[in-house]
mmCIF file of C-alpha atoms in Angstrom:
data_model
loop_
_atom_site.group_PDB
_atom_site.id
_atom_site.type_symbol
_atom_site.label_atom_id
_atom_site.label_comp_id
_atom_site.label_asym_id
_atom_site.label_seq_id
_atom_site.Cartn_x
_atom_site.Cartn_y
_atom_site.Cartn_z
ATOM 1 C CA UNK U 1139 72.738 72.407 134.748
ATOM 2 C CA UNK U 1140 75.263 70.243 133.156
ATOM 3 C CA UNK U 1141 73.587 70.191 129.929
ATOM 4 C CA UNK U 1142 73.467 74.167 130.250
ATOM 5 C CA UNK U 1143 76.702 75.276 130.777
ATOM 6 C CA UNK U 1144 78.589 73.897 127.527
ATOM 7 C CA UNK U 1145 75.294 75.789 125.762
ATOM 8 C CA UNK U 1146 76.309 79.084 127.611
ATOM 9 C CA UNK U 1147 80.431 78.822 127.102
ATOM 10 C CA UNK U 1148 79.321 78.196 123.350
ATOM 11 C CA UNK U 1149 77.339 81.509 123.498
ATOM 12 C CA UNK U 1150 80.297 83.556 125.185
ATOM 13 C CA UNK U 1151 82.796 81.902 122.691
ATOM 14 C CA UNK U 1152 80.945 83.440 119.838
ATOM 15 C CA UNK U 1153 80.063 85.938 120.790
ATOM 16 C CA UNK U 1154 83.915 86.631 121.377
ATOM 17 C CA UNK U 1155 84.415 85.568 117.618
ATOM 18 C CA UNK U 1156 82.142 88.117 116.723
ATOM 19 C CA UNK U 1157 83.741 91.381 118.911
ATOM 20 C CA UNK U 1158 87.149 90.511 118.140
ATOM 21 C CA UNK U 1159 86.758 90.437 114.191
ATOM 22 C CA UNK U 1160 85.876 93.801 113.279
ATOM 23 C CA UNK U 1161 89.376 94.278 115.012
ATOM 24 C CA UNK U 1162 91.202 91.885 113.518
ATOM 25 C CA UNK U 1163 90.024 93.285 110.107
ATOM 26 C CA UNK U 1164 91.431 96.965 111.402
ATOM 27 C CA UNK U 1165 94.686 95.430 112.358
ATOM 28 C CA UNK U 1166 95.026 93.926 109.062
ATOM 29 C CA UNK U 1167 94.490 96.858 106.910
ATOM 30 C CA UNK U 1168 97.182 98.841 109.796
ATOM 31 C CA UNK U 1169 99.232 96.366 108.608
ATOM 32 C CA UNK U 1170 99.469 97.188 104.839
ATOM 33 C CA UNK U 1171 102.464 99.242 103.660
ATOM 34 C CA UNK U 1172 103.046 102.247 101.101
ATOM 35 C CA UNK U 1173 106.535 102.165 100.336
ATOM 36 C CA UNK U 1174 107.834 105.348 99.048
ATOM 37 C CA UNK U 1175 110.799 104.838 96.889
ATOM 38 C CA UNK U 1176 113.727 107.733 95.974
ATOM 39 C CA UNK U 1177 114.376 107.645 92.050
ATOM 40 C CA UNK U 1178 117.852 109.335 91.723
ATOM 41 C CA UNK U 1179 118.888 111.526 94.415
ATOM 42 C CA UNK U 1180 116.120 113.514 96.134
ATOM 43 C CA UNK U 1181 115.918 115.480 99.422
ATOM 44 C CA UNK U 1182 115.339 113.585 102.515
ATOM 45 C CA UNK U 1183 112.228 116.840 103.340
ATOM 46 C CA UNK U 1184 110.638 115.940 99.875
ATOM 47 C CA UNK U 1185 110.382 112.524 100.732
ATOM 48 C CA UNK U 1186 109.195 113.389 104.037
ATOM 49 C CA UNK U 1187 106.538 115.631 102.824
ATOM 50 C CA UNK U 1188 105.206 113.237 100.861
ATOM 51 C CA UNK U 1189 104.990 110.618 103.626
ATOM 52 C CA UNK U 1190 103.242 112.673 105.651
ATOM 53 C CA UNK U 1191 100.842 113.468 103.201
ATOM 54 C CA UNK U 1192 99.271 109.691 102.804
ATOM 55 C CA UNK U 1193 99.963 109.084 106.253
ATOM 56 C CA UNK U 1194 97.486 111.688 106.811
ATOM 57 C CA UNK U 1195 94.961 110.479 105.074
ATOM 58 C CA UNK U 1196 95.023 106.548 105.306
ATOM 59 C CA UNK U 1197 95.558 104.117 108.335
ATOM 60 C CA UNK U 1198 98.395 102.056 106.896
ATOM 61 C CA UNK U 1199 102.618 102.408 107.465
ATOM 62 C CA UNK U 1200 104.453 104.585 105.408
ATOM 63 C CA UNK U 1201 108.358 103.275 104.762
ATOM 64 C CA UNK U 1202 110.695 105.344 103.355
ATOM 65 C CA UNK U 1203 113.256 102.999 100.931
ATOM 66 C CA UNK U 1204 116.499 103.148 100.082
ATOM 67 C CA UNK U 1205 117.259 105.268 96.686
ATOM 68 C CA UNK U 1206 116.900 103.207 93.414
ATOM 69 C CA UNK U 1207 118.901 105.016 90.494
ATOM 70 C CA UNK U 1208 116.966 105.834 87.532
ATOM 71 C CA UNK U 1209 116.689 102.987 85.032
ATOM 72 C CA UNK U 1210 118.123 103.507 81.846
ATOM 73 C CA UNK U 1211 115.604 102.742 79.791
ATOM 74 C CA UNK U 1212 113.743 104.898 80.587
ATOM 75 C CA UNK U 1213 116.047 107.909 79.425
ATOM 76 C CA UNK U 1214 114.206 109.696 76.296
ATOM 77 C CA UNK U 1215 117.199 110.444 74.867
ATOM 78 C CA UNK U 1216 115.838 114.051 72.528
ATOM 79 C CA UNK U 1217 114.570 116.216 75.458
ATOM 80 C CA UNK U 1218 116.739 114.848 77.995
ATOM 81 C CA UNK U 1219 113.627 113.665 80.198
ATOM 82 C CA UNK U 1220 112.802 110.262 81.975
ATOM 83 C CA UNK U 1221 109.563 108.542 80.485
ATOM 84 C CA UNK U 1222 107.061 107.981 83.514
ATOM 85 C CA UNK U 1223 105.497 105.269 82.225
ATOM 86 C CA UNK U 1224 109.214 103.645 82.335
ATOM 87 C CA UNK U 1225 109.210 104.697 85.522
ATOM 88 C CA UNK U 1226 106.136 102.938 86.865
ATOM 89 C CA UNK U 1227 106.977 99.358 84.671
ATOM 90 C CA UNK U 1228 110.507 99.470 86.412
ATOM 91 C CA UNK U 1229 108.562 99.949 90.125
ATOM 92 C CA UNK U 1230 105.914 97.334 88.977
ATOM 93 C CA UNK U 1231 108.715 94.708 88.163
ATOM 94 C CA UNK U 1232 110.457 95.088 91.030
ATOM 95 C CA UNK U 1233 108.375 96.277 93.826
ATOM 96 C CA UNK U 1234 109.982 96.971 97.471
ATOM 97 C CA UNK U 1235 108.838 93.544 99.651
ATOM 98 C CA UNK U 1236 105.152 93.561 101.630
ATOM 99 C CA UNK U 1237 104.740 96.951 99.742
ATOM 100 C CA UNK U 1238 100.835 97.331 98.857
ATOM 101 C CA UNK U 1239 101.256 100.737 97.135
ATOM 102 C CA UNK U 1240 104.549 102.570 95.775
ATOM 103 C CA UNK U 1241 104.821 105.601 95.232
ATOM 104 C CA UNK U 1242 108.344 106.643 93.258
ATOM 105 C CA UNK U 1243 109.628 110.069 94.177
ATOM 106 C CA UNK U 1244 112.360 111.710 91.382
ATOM 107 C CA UNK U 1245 113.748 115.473 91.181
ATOM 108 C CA UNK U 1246 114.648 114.740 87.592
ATOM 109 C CA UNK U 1247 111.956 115.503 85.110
ATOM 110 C CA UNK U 1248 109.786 113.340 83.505
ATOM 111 C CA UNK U 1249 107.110 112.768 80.924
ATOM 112 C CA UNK U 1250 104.860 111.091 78.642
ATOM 113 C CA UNK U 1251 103.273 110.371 75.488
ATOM 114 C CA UNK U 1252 99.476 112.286 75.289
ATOM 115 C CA UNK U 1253 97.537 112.372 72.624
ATOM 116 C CA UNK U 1254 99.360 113.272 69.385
ATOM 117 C CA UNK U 1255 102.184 114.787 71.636
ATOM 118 C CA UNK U 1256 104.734 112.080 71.486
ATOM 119 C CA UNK U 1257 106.629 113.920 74.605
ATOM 120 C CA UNK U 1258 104.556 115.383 77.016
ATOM 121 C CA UNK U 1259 106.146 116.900 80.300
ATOM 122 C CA UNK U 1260 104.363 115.941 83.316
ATOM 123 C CA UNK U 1261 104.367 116.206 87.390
ATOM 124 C CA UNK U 1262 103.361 112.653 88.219
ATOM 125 C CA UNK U 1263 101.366 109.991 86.379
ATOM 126 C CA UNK U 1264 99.792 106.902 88.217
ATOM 127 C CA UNK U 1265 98.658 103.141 87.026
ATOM 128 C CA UNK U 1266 94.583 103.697 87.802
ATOM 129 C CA UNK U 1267 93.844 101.524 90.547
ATOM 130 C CA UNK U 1268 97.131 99.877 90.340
ATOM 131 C CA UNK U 1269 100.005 99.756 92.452
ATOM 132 C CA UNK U 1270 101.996 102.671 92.069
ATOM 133 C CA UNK U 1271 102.466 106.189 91.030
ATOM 134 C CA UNK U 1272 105.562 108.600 90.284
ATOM 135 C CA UNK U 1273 106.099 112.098 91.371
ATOM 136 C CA UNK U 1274 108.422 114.570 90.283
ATOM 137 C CA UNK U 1275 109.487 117.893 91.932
ATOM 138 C CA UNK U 1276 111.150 119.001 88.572
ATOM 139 C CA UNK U 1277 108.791 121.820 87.376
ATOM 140 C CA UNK U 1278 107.751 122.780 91.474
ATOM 141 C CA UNK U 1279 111.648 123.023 92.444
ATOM 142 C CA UNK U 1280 111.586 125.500 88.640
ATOM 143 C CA UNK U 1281 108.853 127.472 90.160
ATOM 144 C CA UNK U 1282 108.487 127.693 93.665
ATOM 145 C CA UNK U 1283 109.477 130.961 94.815
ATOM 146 C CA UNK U 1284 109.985 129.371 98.139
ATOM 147 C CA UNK U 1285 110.148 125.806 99.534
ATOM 148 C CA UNK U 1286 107.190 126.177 101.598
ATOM 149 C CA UNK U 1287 105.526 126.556 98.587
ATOM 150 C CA UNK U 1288 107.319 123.653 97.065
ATOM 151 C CA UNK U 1289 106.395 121.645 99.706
ATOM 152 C CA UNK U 1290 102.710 122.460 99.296
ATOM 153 C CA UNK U 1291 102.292 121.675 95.721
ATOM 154 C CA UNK U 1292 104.017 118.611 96.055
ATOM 155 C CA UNK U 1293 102.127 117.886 98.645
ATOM 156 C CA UNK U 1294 99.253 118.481 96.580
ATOM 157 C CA UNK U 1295 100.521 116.524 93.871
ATOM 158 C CA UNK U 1296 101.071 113.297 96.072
ATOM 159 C CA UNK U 1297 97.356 113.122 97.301
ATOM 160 C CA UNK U 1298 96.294 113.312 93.429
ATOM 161 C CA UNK U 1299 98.454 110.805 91.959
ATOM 162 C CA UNK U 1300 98.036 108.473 94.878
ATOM 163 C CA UNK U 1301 94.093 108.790 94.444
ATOM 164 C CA UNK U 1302 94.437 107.457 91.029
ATOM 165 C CA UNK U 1303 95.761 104.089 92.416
ATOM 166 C CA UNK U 1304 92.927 104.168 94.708
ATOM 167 C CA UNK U 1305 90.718 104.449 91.271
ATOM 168 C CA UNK U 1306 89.806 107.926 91.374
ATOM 169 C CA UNK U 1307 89.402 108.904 87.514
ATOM 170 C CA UNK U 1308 89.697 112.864 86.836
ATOM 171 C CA UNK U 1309 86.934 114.883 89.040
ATOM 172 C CA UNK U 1310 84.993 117.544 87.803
ATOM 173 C CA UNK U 1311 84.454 119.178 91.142
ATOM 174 C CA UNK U 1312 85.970 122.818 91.554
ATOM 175 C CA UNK U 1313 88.313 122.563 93.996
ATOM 176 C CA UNK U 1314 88.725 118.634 94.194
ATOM 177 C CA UNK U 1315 92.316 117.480 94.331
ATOM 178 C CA UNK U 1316 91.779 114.801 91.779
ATOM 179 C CA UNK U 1317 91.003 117.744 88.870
ATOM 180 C CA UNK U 1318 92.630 117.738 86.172
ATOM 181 C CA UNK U 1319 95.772 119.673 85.735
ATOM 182 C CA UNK U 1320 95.448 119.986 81.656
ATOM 183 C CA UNK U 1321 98.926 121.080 81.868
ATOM 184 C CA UNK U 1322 99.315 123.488 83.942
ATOM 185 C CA UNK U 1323 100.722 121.623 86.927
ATOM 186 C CA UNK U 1324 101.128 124.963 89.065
ATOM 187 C CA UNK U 1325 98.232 126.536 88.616
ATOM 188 C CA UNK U 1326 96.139 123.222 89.508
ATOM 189 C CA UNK U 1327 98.180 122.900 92.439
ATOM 190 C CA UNK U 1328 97.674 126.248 93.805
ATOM 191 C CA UNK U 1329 93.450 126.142 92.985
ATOM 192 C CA UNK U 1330 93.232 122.818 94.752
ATOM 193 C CA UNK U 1331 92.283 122.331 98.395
ATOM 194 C CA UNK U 1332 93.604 119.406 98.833
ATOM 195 C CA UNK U 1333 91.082 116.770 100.071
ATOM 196 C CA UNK U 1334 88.770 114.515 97.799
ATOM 197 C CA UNK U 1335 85.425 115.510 97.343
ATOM 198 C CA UNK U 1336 82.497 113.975 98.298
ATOM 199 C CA UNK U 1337 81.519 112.677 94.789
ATOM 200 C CA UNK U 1338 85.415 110.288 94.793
ATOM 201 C CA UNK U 1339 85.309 109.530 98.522
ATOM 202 C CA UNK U 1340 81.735 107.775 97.385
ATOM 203 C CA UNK U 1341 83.421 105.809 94.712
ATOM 204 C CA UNK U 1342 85.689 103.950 97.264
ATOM 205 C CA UNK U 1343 85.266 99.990 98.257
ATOM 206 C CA UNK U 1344 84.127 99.540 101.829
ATOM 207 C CA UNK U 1345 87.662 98.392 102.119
ATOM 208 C CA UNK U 1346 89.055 101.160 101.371
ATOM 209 C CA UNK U 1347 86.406 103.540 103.206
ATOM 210 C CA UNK U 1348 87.642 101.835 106.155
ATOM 211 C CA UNK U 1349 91.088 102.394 106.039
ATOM 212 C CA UNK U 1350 90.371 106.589 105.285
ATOM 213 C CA UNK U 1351 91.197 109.217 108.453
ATOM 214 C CA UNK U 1352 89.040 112.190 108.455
ATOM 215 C CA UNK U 1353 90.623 114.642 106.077
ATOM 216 C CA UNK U 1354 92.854 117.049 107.504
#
């Protein structure tokens, strides 16, 4: 019987090991942290709207920072716009601490080079399976004939841009979220439902499966 016991508390003890890990590995991934960061002044319900939107849809804490001003540098001086790309090299260089995704948030309007069209006005862009992404309200807040509507696209816009980080490419799917806009932010918006489809939910890591809520 002596033998048998330390056999048996061996036994429990693993087995113990075992239960508790699939729960540390939850806690863990609770524990990560999209940090949502004001470029210029924006309204505390935009910023709000777009919390809610990826806390939604992922296990993980959503923290509101304090604004950042616009960096200079990325002023395009001949429209009067703010280069996104700036944008997301000034929140990659200086990233708000313990943040595992950021997501910059402007009412100022922004845009890009695409293609042969050196300046290209744009909603958001992302860094593909990278660490952040920008939004702008600019062309919603020109639009919107209300700000429930507003609300909605950018709503919209903040579940597409963030699933680029997660690695989601363009989707082909009528109806997917992750379409492509081609330009015409507001009637993308308006066509989309909302959730990923099937095909990009498929292309996620286990990892990342795991840390998904049932779309709303």
């Amino acid at each position: 019987m002596s033998n048998r016991f330390p056999f048996v508390l061996l036994r429990l003890l693993l087995w113990g090991v075992l239960l508790s890990a699939p729960l540390a590995s939850a806690q863990e991934v609770s524990q990560r942290v999209v940090a949502i960061v004001p470029l210029g002044p924006v309204k505390q319900v935009y910023l709000e709207r777009v919390a809610q939107e990826i806390q939604s849809r992922l296990n993980v804490q959503v923290r509101i920072e304090p604004q950042r001003e616009l960096p200079q540098e990325a002023f395009y001086k001949p429209r009067k716009r703010w280069r996104a790309e700036k944008l997301l090299e000034a929140l990659d260089a200086k990233p708000p601490a313990g943040a595992w995704r950021v997501v910059g948030v402007t009412e100022a309007e922004i845009s890009t080079t695409k293609e042969d069209i050196v300046d290209w006005g744009i909603a958001g862009l992302a860094s593909m399976g990278g660490p952040s992404c920008v939004l702008s309200s600019f062309i919603y807040q020109k639009h919107s004939k209300s700000q429930e509507v507003l609300l909605r696209r950018l709503g919209d816009l903040t579940v597409h841009e963030f699933g680029h980080t997660l690695g989601f490419d363009h989707c082909e799917q009528k109806g997917c979220v992750m379409s492509d806009a081609k330009g015409k932010a507001i009637k993308s918006a308006d066509e989309s439902s909302g959730q990923y489809c099937a095909h990009c939910l498929k292309l996620l890591s286990p990892e990342e499966r795991a840390m998904l809520k049932s779309q709303p």
